Amino acid sequence: MRLTRQTNYAMRILMYCAANTDRLSRIPEIAAAYSVSELFLFKILQPLVEHGLVETVRGRNGGVRLGRPAESITLFDVVRVTEESFAMAECFENDAAECPLVDSCALNSALREALNAFFAVLERYTIADMVAARPNVRHLLGIDMLVQRAPAA
């Protein structure tokens, strides 16, 4: 199974926010950190906000932050929100091709088992785990540089 680019960057947005707990994250900063367009990230942000994974704060000093603790956002939570289809084969879809084995196919059963195993692994890992796996993640994303340049409050 291959995850979409949207899912990949949704996880990256969440990881950025989880690493940047000292202040609100801004889309231009996240886009610069990952070398992608702001428009692309804004499109990804919408379903994350709708499902409570991210909160937005409007205004001159606005930005985004996690909608709940990073420890409670699993990778499966993100995949469930951002992926449109989990059909691994044509016969997984409602309008499956005409196949005499569709109701008793061993392949279908094996693929479903594999998909469920994939989901189970994603359920075991959180956004916090992803950030903790790289102790220097703030430096890699340029967050430390932003904090150093920020004017004192």
CSV table of N, CA and C in Angstrom, one decimal:
chain,number,residue,atom,x,y,z
A,1,MET,N,0.9,-1.2,0.0
A,1,MET,CA,0.0,0.0,0.0
A,1,MET,C,0.9,1.2,0.0
A,2,ARG,N,0.5,2.2,-0.8
A,2,ARG,CA,1.3,3.4,-0.9
A,2,ARG,C,0.4,4.6,-0.4
A,3,LEU,N,1.0,5.3,0.6
A,3,LEU,CA,0.2,6.5,1.1
A,3,LEU,C,0.4,7.7,0.1
A,4,THR,N,-0.6,8.5,0.1
A,4,THR,CA,-0.6,9.7,-0.8
A,4,THR,C,0.4,10.7,-0.3
A,5,ARG,N,0.8,11.6,-1.1
A,5,ARG,CA,1.6,12.8,-0.8
A,5,ARG,C,1.0,13.6,0.3
A,6,GLN,N,-0.4,13.7,0.2
A,6,GLN,CA,-1.1,14.5,1.2
A,6,GLN,C,-1.0,13.9,2.6
A,7,THR,N,-1.1,12.6,2.7
A,7,THR,CA,-0.9,11.9,4.0
A,7,THR,C,0.5,12.1,4.5
A,8,ASN,N,1.5,12.0,3.7
A,8,ASN,CA,2.9,12.2,4.0
A,8,ASN,C,3.1,13.6,4.7
A,9,TYR,N,2.6,14.6,4.0
A,9,TYR,CA,2.8,16.0,4.5
A,9,TYR,C,1.8,16.3,5.6
A,10,ALA,N,0.7,15.6,5.7
A,10,ALA,CA,-0.1,15.8,6.9
A,10,ALA,C,0.6,15.4,8.2
A,11,MET,N,1.3,14.2,8.1
A,11,MET,CA,2.1,13.7,9.2
A,11,MET,C,3.2,14.7,9.5
A,12,ARG,N,3.8,15.3,8.4
A,12,ARG,CA,4.9,16.2,8.6
A,12,ARG,C,4.4,17.5,9.3
A,13,ILE,N,3.3,18.0,8.9
A,13,ILE,CA,2.7,19.2,9.6
A,13,ILE,C,2.5,18.9,11.1
A,14,LEU,N,2.0,17.7,11.4
A,14,LEU,CA,1.7,17.4,12.8
A,14,LEU,C,3.1,17.2,13.5
A,15,MET,N,4.0,16.6,12.9
A,15,MET,CA,5.4,16.5,13.5
A,15,MET,C,6.0,17.9,13.8
A,16,TYR,N,5.9,18.8,12.8
A,16,TYR,CA,6.4,20.1,13.0
A,16,TYR,C,5.7,20.8,14.2
A,17,CYS,N,4.4,20.7,14.3
A,17,CYS,CA,3.7,21.3,15.4
A,17,CYS,C,4.1,20.7,16.7
A,18,ALA,N,4.3,19.4,16.7
A,18,ALA,CA,4.6,18.7,17.9
A,18,ALA,C,6.0,19.1,18.4
A,19,ALA,N,6.9,19.3,17.5
A,19,ALA,CA,8.3,19.8,17.8
A,19,ALA,C,8.4,21.2,18.2
A,20,ASN,N,7.4,22.0,17.8
A,20,ASN,CA,7.3,23.4,18.0
A,20,ASN,C,6.3,23.8,19.1
A,21,THR,N,6.5,23.2,20.3
A,21,THR,CA,5.5,23.5,21.3
A,21,THR,C,5.6,24.8,22.0
A,22,ASP,N,6.7,25.5,21.8
A,22,ASP,CA,6.9,26.8,22.4
A,22,ASP,C,6.1,27.9,21.9
A,23,ARG,N,5.6,27.8,20.6
A,23,ARG,CA,4.9,28.8,20.0
A,23,ARG,C,4.0,28.3,18.9
A,24,LEU,N,3.1,29.1,18.3
A,24,LEU,CA,2.3,28.7,17.2
A,24,LEU,C,3.2,28.4,16.0
A,25,SER,N,2.8,27.5,15.2
A,25,SER,CA,3.5,27.2,13.9
A,25,SER,C,2.8,28.0,12.8
A,26,ARG,N,3.6,28.5,11.9
A,26,ARG,CA,3.0,29.2,10.8
A,26,ARG,C,3.2,28.4,9.5
A,27,ILE,N,2.2,28.4,8.6
A,27,ILE,CA,2.3,27.7,7.4
A,27,ILE,C,3.5,28.1,6.5
A,28,PRO,N,3.9,29.3,6.4
A,28,PRO,CA,5.1,29.7,5.6
A,28,PRO,C,6.3,29.0,6.2
A,29,GLU,N,6.4,28.9,7.5
A,29,GLU,CA,7.6,28.3,8.1
A,29,GLU,C,7.6,26.8,7.8
A,30,ILE,N,6.4,26.2,8.0
A,30,ILE,CA,6.4,24.7,7.7
A,30,ILE,C,6.7,24.4,6.2
A,31,ALA,N,6.1,25.3,5.4
A,31,ALA,CA,6.4,25.1,3.9
A,31,ALA,C,7.9,25.2,3.6
A,32,ALA,N,8.5,26.2,4.2
A,32,ALA,CA,9.9,26.4,4.0
A,32,ALA,C,10.7,25.2,4.6
A,33,ALA,N,10.3,24.7,5.7
A,33,ALA,CA,11.1,23.6,6.3
A,33,ALA,C,11.0,22.3,5.4
A,34,TYR,N,9.9,22.1,4.7
A,34,TYR,CA,9.8,20.9,3.9
A,34,TYR,C,9.9,21.2,2.4
A,35,SER,N,10.2,22.4,2.1
A,35,SER,CA,10.3,22.8,0.6
A,35,SER,C,9.1,22.5,-0.2
A,36,VAL,N,8.0,22.8,0.3
A,36,VAL,CA,6.7,22.6,-0.5
A,36,VAL,C,6.0,24.0,-0.5
A,37,SER,N,4.9,24.1,-1.3
A,37,SER,CA,4.2,25.3,-1.4
A,37,SER,C,3.2,25.5,-0.2
A,38,GLU,N,3.0,26.7,0.1
A,38,GLU,CA,2.1,27.0,1.2
A,38,GLU,C,0.7,26.6,0.8
A,39,LEU,N,0.3,26.8,-0.5
A,39,LEU,CA,-1.0,26.4,-0.9
A,39,LEU,C,-1.3,24.9,-0.7
A,40,PHE,N,-0.3,24.1,-1.1
A,40,PHE,CA,-0.4,22.7,-0.9
A,40,PHE,C,-0.7,22.3,0.6
A,41,LEU,N,0.1,23.0,1.5
A,41,LEU,CA,-0.1,22.7,2.9
A,41,LEU,C,-1.5,23.2,3.4
A,42,PHE,N,-2.0,24.4,2.9
A,42,PHE,CA,-3.3,24.8,3.3
A,42,PHE,C,-4.4,23.8,2.9
A,43,LYS,N,-4.2,23.2,1.8
A,43,LYS,CA,-5.2,22.2,1.3
A,43,LYS,C,-5.2,21.0,2.3
A,44,ILE,N,-4.0,20.6,2.7
A,44,ILE,CA,-3.9,19.5,3.6
A,44,ILE,C,-4.4,19.8,5.0
A,45,LEU,N,-4.3,21.0,5.4
A,45,LEU,CA,-4.7,21.5,6.7
A,45,LEU,C,-6.2,21.4,7.0
A,46,GLN,N,-7.0,21.6,6.0
A,46,GLN,CA,-8.4,21.6,6.2
A,46,GLN,C,-9.0,20.3,6.8
A,47,PRO,N,-8.7,19.1,6.3
A,47,PRO,CA,-9.2,17.9,7.0
A,47,PRO,C,-8.6,17.7,8.4
A,48,LEU,N,-7.4,18.2,8.6
A,48,LEU,CA,-6.8,18.0,9.9
A,48,LEU,C,-7.5,18.9,10.9
A,49,VAL,N,-7.9,20.1,10.5
A,49,VAL,CA,-8.7,21.0,11.4
A,49,VAL,C,-10.1,20.4,11.6
A,50,GLU,N,-10.7,19.9,10.5
A,50,GLU,CA,-12.1,19.4,10.6
A,50,GLU,C,-12.2,18.2,11.6
A,51,HIS,N,-11.1,17.4,11.7
A,51,HIS,CA,-11.1,16.2,12.6
A,51,HIS,C,-10.4,16.5,13.9
A,52,GLY,N,-10.1,17.7,14.2
A,52,GLY,CA,-9.6,18.1,15.5
A,52,GLY,C,-8.1,17.7,15.7
A,53,LEU,N,-7.4,17.4,14.7
A,53,LEU,CA,-6.0,17.1,14.8
A,53,LEU,C,-5.1,18.3,14.9
A,54,VAL,N,-5.6,19.4,14.3
A,54,VAL,CA,-4.9,20.7,14.3
A,54,VAL,C,-6.0,21.8,14.7
A,55,GLU,N,-5.5,22.8,15.4
A,55,GLU,CA,-6.3,24.0,15.6
A,55,GLU,C,-5.7,25.2,15.0
A,56,THR,N,-6.5,26.1,14.5
A,56,THR,CA,-5.9,27.3,13.9
A,56,THR,C,-6.2,28.5,14.8
A,57,VAL,N,-5.3,29.4,14.8
A,57,VAL,CA,-5.5,30.7,15.6
A,57,VAL,C,-5.3,31.8,14.6
A,58,ARG,N,-6.4,32.6,14.5
A,58,ARG,CA,-6.4,33.7,13.5
A,58,ARG,C,-5.7,34.9,14.1
A,59,GLY,N,-5.4,35.9,13.2
A,59,GLY,CA,-4.9,37.1,13.6
A,59,GLY,C,-3.4,37.3,13.2
A,60,ARG,N,-2.9,38.5,13.5
A,60,ARG,CA,-1.6,38.9,13.1
A,60,ARG,C,-0.5,37.9,13.7
A,61,ASN,N,-0.7,37.4,14.9
A,61,ASN,CA,0.2,36.5,15.5
A,61,ASN,C,-0.3,35.0,15.4
A,62,GLY,N,-1.2,34.8,14.5
A,62,GLY,CA,-1.9,33.5,14.4
A,62,GLY,C,-1.0,32.4,13.9
A,63,GLY,N,-1.5,31.2,13.8
A,63,GLY,CA,-0.8,30.1,13.3
A,63,GLY,C,-1.6,28.8,13.6
A,64,VAL,N,-0.9,27.7,13.6
A,64,VAL,CA,-1.5,26.4,13.9
A,64,VAL,C,-0.8,25.7,15.0
A,65,ARG,N,-1.6,24.8,15.7
A,65,ARG,CA,-1.0,24.0,16.7
A,65,ARG,C,-1.8,22.7,16.8
A,66,LEU,N,-1.2,21.7,17.5
A,66,LEU,CA,-1.9,20.5,17.6
A,66,LEU,C,-3.3,20.7,18.3
A,67,GLY,N,-4.3,19.9,17.8
A,67,GLY,CA,-5.6,20.0,18.4
A,67,GLY,C,-5.7,19.1,19.7
A,68,ARG,N,-4.8,18.2,19.8
A,68,ARG,CA,-4.8,17.4,21.0
A,68,ARG,C,-3.3,17.0,21.2
A,69,PRO,N,-3.0,16.4,22.4
A,69,PRO,CA,-1.6,16.1,22.6
A,69,PRO,C,-1.0,15.1,21.6
A,70,ALA,N,0.2,15.3,21.2
A,70,ALA,CA,0.9,14.5,20.2
A,70,ALA,C,0.9,13.0,20.6
A,71,GLU,N,0.9,12.8,21.9
A,71,GLU,CA,0.9,11.4,22.4
A,71,GLU,C,-0.4,10.7,22.1
A,72,SER,N,-1.5,11.5,21.8
A,72,SER,CA,-2.8,10.8,21.5
A,72,SER,C,-3.2,10.9,20.0
A,73,ILE,N,-2.3,11.3,19.2
A,73,ILE,CA,-2.5,11.3,17.7
A,73,ILE,C,-1.7,10.2,17.1
A,74,THR,N,-2.4,9.1,16.7
A,74,THR,CA,-1.7,8.0,16.1
A,74,THR,C,-1.5,8.2,14.6
A,75,LEU,N,-0.6,7.5,14.0
A,75,LEU,CA,-0.4,7.6,12.6
A,75,LEU,C,-1.6,7.1,11.8
A,76,PHE,N,-2.3,6.2,12.4
A,76,PHE,CA,-3.6,5.7,11.8
A,76,PHE,C,-4.6,6.8,11.8
A,77,ASP,N,-4.7,7.6,12.9
A,77,ASP,CA,-5.6,8.7,12.9
A,77,ASP,C,-5.4,9.6,11.7
A,78,VAL,N,-4.2,9.9,11.4
A,78,VAL,CA,-3.8,10.7,10.2
A,78,VAL,C,-4.2,10.1,8.9
A,79,VAL,N,-3.9,8.8,8.8
A,79,VAL,CA,-4.2,8.1,7.5
A,79,VAL,C,-5.7,8.0,7.3
A,80,ARG,N,-6.4,7.8,8.4
A,80,ARG,CA,-7.9,7.7,8.3
A,80,ARG,C,-8.5,9.0,7.8
A,81,VAL,N,-7.9,10.1,8.2
A,81,VAL,CA,-8.4,11.4,7.8
A,81,VAL,C,-8.0,11.8,6.4
A,82,THR,N,-6.8,11.4,6.0
A,82,THR,CA,-6.3,11.9,4.7
A,82,THR,C,-6.4,11.0,3.5
A,83,GLU,N,-6.5,9.7,3.7
A,83,GLU,CA,-6.6,8.8,2.6
A,83,GLU,C,-8.1,8.6,2.2
A,84,GLU,N,-8.3,8.6,0.9
A,84,GLU,CA,-9.6,8.4,0.3
A,84,GLU,C,-10.0,7.0,0.2
A,85,SER,N,-9.1,6.1,-0.1
A,85,SER,CA,-9.5,4.7,-0.3
A,85,SER,C,-8.4,3.8,0.2
A,86,PHE,N,-8.9,2.7,0.8
A,86,PHE,CA,-8.0,1.6,1.2
A,86,PHE,C,-8.1,0.4,0.4
A,87,ALA,N,-8.7,0.5,-0.8
A,87,ALA,CA,-8.9,-0.6,-1.7
A,87,ALA,C,-7.5,-1.1,-2.2
A,88,MET,N,-7.1,-2.3,-1.8
A,88,MET,CA,-5.8,-2.8,-2.3
A,88,MET,C,-5.9,-3.5,-3.6
A,89,ALA,N,-7.1,-3.9,-3.9
A,89,ALA,CA,-7.4,-4.5,-5.2
A,89,ALA,C,-8.8,-4.1,-5.7
A,90,GLU,N,-9.1,-4.3,-6.9
A,90,GLU,CA,-10.3,-4.0,-7.5
A,90,GLU,C,-11.5,-4.6,-6.8
A,91,CYS,N,-11.3,-5.8,-6.3
A,91,CYS,CA,-12.5,-6.5,-5.6
A,91,CYS,C,-12.8,-5.9,-4.2
A,92,PHE,N,-12.0,-5.0,-3.7
A,92,PHE,CA,-12.2,-4.3,-2.4
A,92,PHE,C,-13.3,-3.3,-2.6
A,93,GLU,N,-13.5,-2.8,-3.8
A,93,GLU,CA,-14.4,-1.7,-4.0
A,93,GLU,C,-15.8,-2.1,-4.2
A,94,ASN,N,-16.8,-1.2,-3.9
A,94,ASN,CA,-18.2,-1.6,-3.9
A,94,ASN,C,-18.6,-2.0,-5.3
A,95,ASP,N,-18.1,-1.4,-6.3
A,95,ASP,CA,-18.5,-1.7,-7.7
A,95,ASP,C,-17.5,-2.7,-8.3
A,96,ALA,N,-17.2,-3.7,-7.5
A,96,ALA,CA,-16.1,-4.7,-7.9
A,96,ALA,C,-16.4,-5.3,-9.2
A,97,ALA,N,-15.4,-5.7,-9.9
A,97,ALA,CA,-15.5,-6.4,-11.2
A,97,ALA,C,-16.3,-7.7,-11.0
A,98,GLU,N,-16.9,-8.1,-12.0
A,98,GLU,CA,-17.6,-9.4,-12.0
A,98,GLU,C,-16.5,-10.5,-11.8
A,99,CYS,N,-16.6,-11.2,-10.7
A,99,CYS,CA,-15.7,-12.3,-10.4
A,99,CYS,C,-16.4,-13.3,-9.7
A,100,PRO,N,-16.4,-14.5,-10.1
A,100,PRO,CA,-17.2,-15.6,-9.5
A,100,PRO,C,-16.6,-15.9,-8.1
A,101,LEU,N,-15.4,-15.5,-7.7
A,101,LEU,CA,-14.8,-15.8,-6.4
A,101,LEU,C,-15.0,-14.6,-5.4
A,102,VAL,N,-15.7,-13.5,-5.8
A,102,VAL,CA,-15.7,-12.3,-5.0
A,102,VAL,C,-16.1,-12.6,-3.5
A,103,ASP,N,-17.0,-13.5,-3.3
A,103,ASP,CA,-17.5,-13.7,-1.9
A,103,ASP,C,-16.7,-14.8,-1.2
A,104,SER,N,-15.8,-15.5,-1.8
A,104,SER,CA,-15.1,-16.6,-1.2
A,104,SER,C,-13.6,-16.6,-1.6
A,105,CYS,N,-13.1,-15.5,-1.9
A,105,CYS,CA,-11.7,-15.4,-2.5
A,105,CYS,C,-10.7,-15.4,-1.4
A,106,ALA,N,-9.7,-16.3,-1.5
A,106,ALA,CA,-8.6,-16.4,-0.5
A,106,ALA,C,-7.7,-15.1,-0.7
A,107,LEU,N,-7.6,-14.7,-1.9
A,107,LEU,CA,-6.7,-13.5,-2.1
A,107,LEU,C,-7.3,-12.3,-1.4
A,108,ASN,N,-8.6,-12.1,-1.6
A,108,ASN,CA,-9.3,-11.0,-0.9
A,108,ASN,C,-9.1,-11.1,0.6
A,109,SER,N,-9.2,-12.2,1.1
A,109,SER,CA,-9.0,-12.4,2.6
A,109,SER,C,-7.6,-12.1,3.0
A,110,ALA,N,-6.6,-12.6,2.2
A,110,ALA,CA,-5.2,-12.3,2.6
A,110,ALA,C,-4.9,-10.8,2.5
A,111,LEU,N,-5.4,-10.1,1.5
A,111,LEU,CA,-5.2,-8.7,1.4
A,111,LEU,C,-5.9,-7.9,2.5
A,112,ARG,N,-7.0,-8.4,2.9
A,112,ARG,CA,-7.7,-7.7,4.1
A,112,ARG,C,-6.9,-7.9,5.3
A,113,GLU,N,-6.3,-9.1,5.5
A,113,GLU,CA,-5.5,-9.4,6.7
A,113,GLU,C,-4.2,-8.5,6.7
A,114,ALA,N,-3.6,-8.3,5.5
A,114,ALA,CA,-2.5,-7.5,5.4
A,114,ALA,C,-2.8,-6.0,5.7
A,115,LEU,N,-3.9,-5.6,5.1
A,115,LEU,CA,-4.4,-4.2,5.4
A,115,LEU,C,-4.6,-4.0,6.9
A,116,ASN,N,-5.2,-4.9,7.5
A,116,ASN,CA,-5.5,-4.8,9.0
A,116,ASN,C,-4.2,-4.8,9.8
A,117,ALA,N,-3.2,-5.6,9.3
A,117,ALA,CA,-1.9,-5.6,10.0
A,117,ALA,C,-1.2,-4.2,9.8
A,118,PHE,N,-1.3,-3.6,8.6
A,118,PHE,CA,-0.8,-2.3,8.3
A,118,PHE,C,-1.4,-1.3,9.3
A,119,PHE,N,-2.7,-1.3,9.4
A,119,PHE,CA,-3.4,-0.4,10.3
A,119,PHE,C,-3.0,-0.6,11.7
A,120,ALA,N,-2.8,-1.8,12.1
A,120,ALA,CA,-2.4,-2.1,13.5
A,120,ALA,C,-1.1,-1.5,13.9
A,121,VAL,N,-0.2,-1.6,12.9
A,121,VAL,CA,1.2,-1.0,13.1
A,121,VAL,C,1.0,0.5,13.2
A,122,LEU,N,0.3,1.2,12.3
A,122,LEU,CA,0.1,2.6,12.4
A,122,LEU,C,-0.6,3.1,13.7
A,123,GLU,N,-1.4,2.2,14.2
A,123,GLU,CA,-2.1,2.5,15.5
A,123,GLU,C,-1.2,2.5,16.6
A,124,ARG,N,0.0,1.8,16.5
A,124,ARG,CA,0.9,1.7,17.6
A,124,ARG,C,1.8,2.9,17.8
A,125,TYR,N,2.0,3.7,16.7
A,125,TYR,CA,2.9,4.8,16.7
A,125,TYR,C,2.1,6.1,16.7
A,126,THR,N,2.6,7.1,17.5
A,126,THR,CA,2.0,8.4,17.6
A,126,THR,C,2.9,9.5,17.0
A,127,ILE,N,2.4,10.6,16.8
A,127,ILE,CA,3.2,11.8,16.3
A,127,ILE,C,4.3,12.1,17.3
A,128,ALA,N,4.0,11.9,18.6
A,128,ALA,CA,5.1,12.1,19.6
A,128,ALA,C,6.2,11.1,19.4
A,129,ASP,N,5.9,9.9,19.1
A,129,ASP,CA,6.9,8.9,18.8
A,129,ASP,C,7.8,9.3,17.7
A,130,MET,N,7.2,9.9,16.6
A,130,MET,CA,8.0,10.3,15.4
A,130,MET,C,8.9,11.4,15.8
A,131,VAL,N,8.5,12.3,16.6
A,131,VAL,CA,9.3,13.5,17.0
A,131,VAL,C,10.4,13.0,17.9
A,132,ALA,N,10.1,12.1,18.9
A,132,ALA,CA,11.1,11.6,19.9
A,132,ALA,C,12.1,10.8,19.2
A,133,ALA,N,11.8,10.2,18.1
A,133,ALA,CA,12.8,9.3,17.4
A,133,ALA,C,14.0,10.1,16.8
A,134,ARG,N,13.8,11.4,16.7
A,134,ARG,CA,14.9,12.3,16.2
A,134,ARG,C,15.1,13.4,17.2
A,135,PRO,N,16.0,13.2,18.1
A,135,PRO,CA,16.2,14.2,19.1
A,135,PRO,C,16.5,15.6,18.6
A,136,ASN,N,17.1,15.7,17.4
A,136,ASN,CA,17.5,17.0,16.8
A,136,ASN,C,16.5,17.5,15.8
A,137,VAL,N,15.2,17.0,15.9
A,137,VAL,CA,14.2,17.4,14.9
A,137,VAL,C,14.0,18.9,14.8
A,138,ARG,N,14.0,19.6,16.0
A,138,ARG,CA,13.8,21.0,16.0
A,138,ARG,C,14.9,21.7,15.1
A,139,HIS,N,16.1,21.2,15.2
A,139,HIS,CA,17.2,21.8,14.4
A,139,HIS,C,17.0,21.5,13.0
A,140,LEU,N,16.7,20.2,12.7
A,140,LEU,CA,16.5,19.8,11.3
A,140,LEU,C,15.4,20.5,10.6
A,141,LEU,N,14.4,20.9,11.3
A,141,LEU,CA,13.3,21.6,10.7
A,141,LEU,C,13.5,23.2,10.7
A,142,GLY,N,14.6,23.6,11.3
A,142,GLY,CA,14.8,25.1,11.4
A,142,GLY,C,14.1,25.8,12.5
A,143,ILE,N,13.4,25.1,13.4
A,143,ILE,CA,12.6,25.7,14.4
A,143,ILE,C,13.5,26.5,15.4
A,144,ASP,N,14.7,25.9,15.7
A,144,ASP,CA,15.6,26.6,16.7
A,144,ASP,C,16.0,27.9,16.1
A,145,MET,N,16.3,28.0,14.8
A,145,MET,CA,16.7,29.2,14.2
A,145,MET,C,15.6,30.3,14.3
A,146,LEU,N,14.3,29.9,14.1
A,146,LEU,CA,13.2,30.8,14.2
A,146,LEU,C,13.0,31.3,15.6
A,147,VAL,N,13.2,30.5,16.6
A,147,VAL,CA,13.1,30.9,18.0
A,147,VAL,C,14.2,31.9,18.3
A,148,GLN,N,15.4,31.7,17.8
A,148,GLN,CA,16.6,32.6,18.1
A,148,GLN,C,16.3,33.9,17.4
A,149,ARG,N,15.7,34.0,16.3
A,149,ARG,CA,15.4,35.2,15.6
A,149,ARG,C,14.2,36.0,16.1
A,150,ALA,N,13.3,35.3,16.8
A,150,ALA,CA,12.1,35.9,17.3
A,150,ALA,C,12.4,37.0,18.3
A,151,PRO,N,11.7,38.1,18.2
A,151,PRO,CA,11.9,39.2,19.2
A,151,PRO,C,11.4,38.7,20.6
A,152,ALA,N,12.0,39.2,21.6
A,152,ALA,CA,11.6,38.8,23.0
A,152,ALA,C,10.3,39.4,23.3
A,153,ALA,N,9.5,38.7,24.0
A,153,ALA,CA,8.1,39.2,24.3
A,153,ALA,C,8.1,40.0,25.5
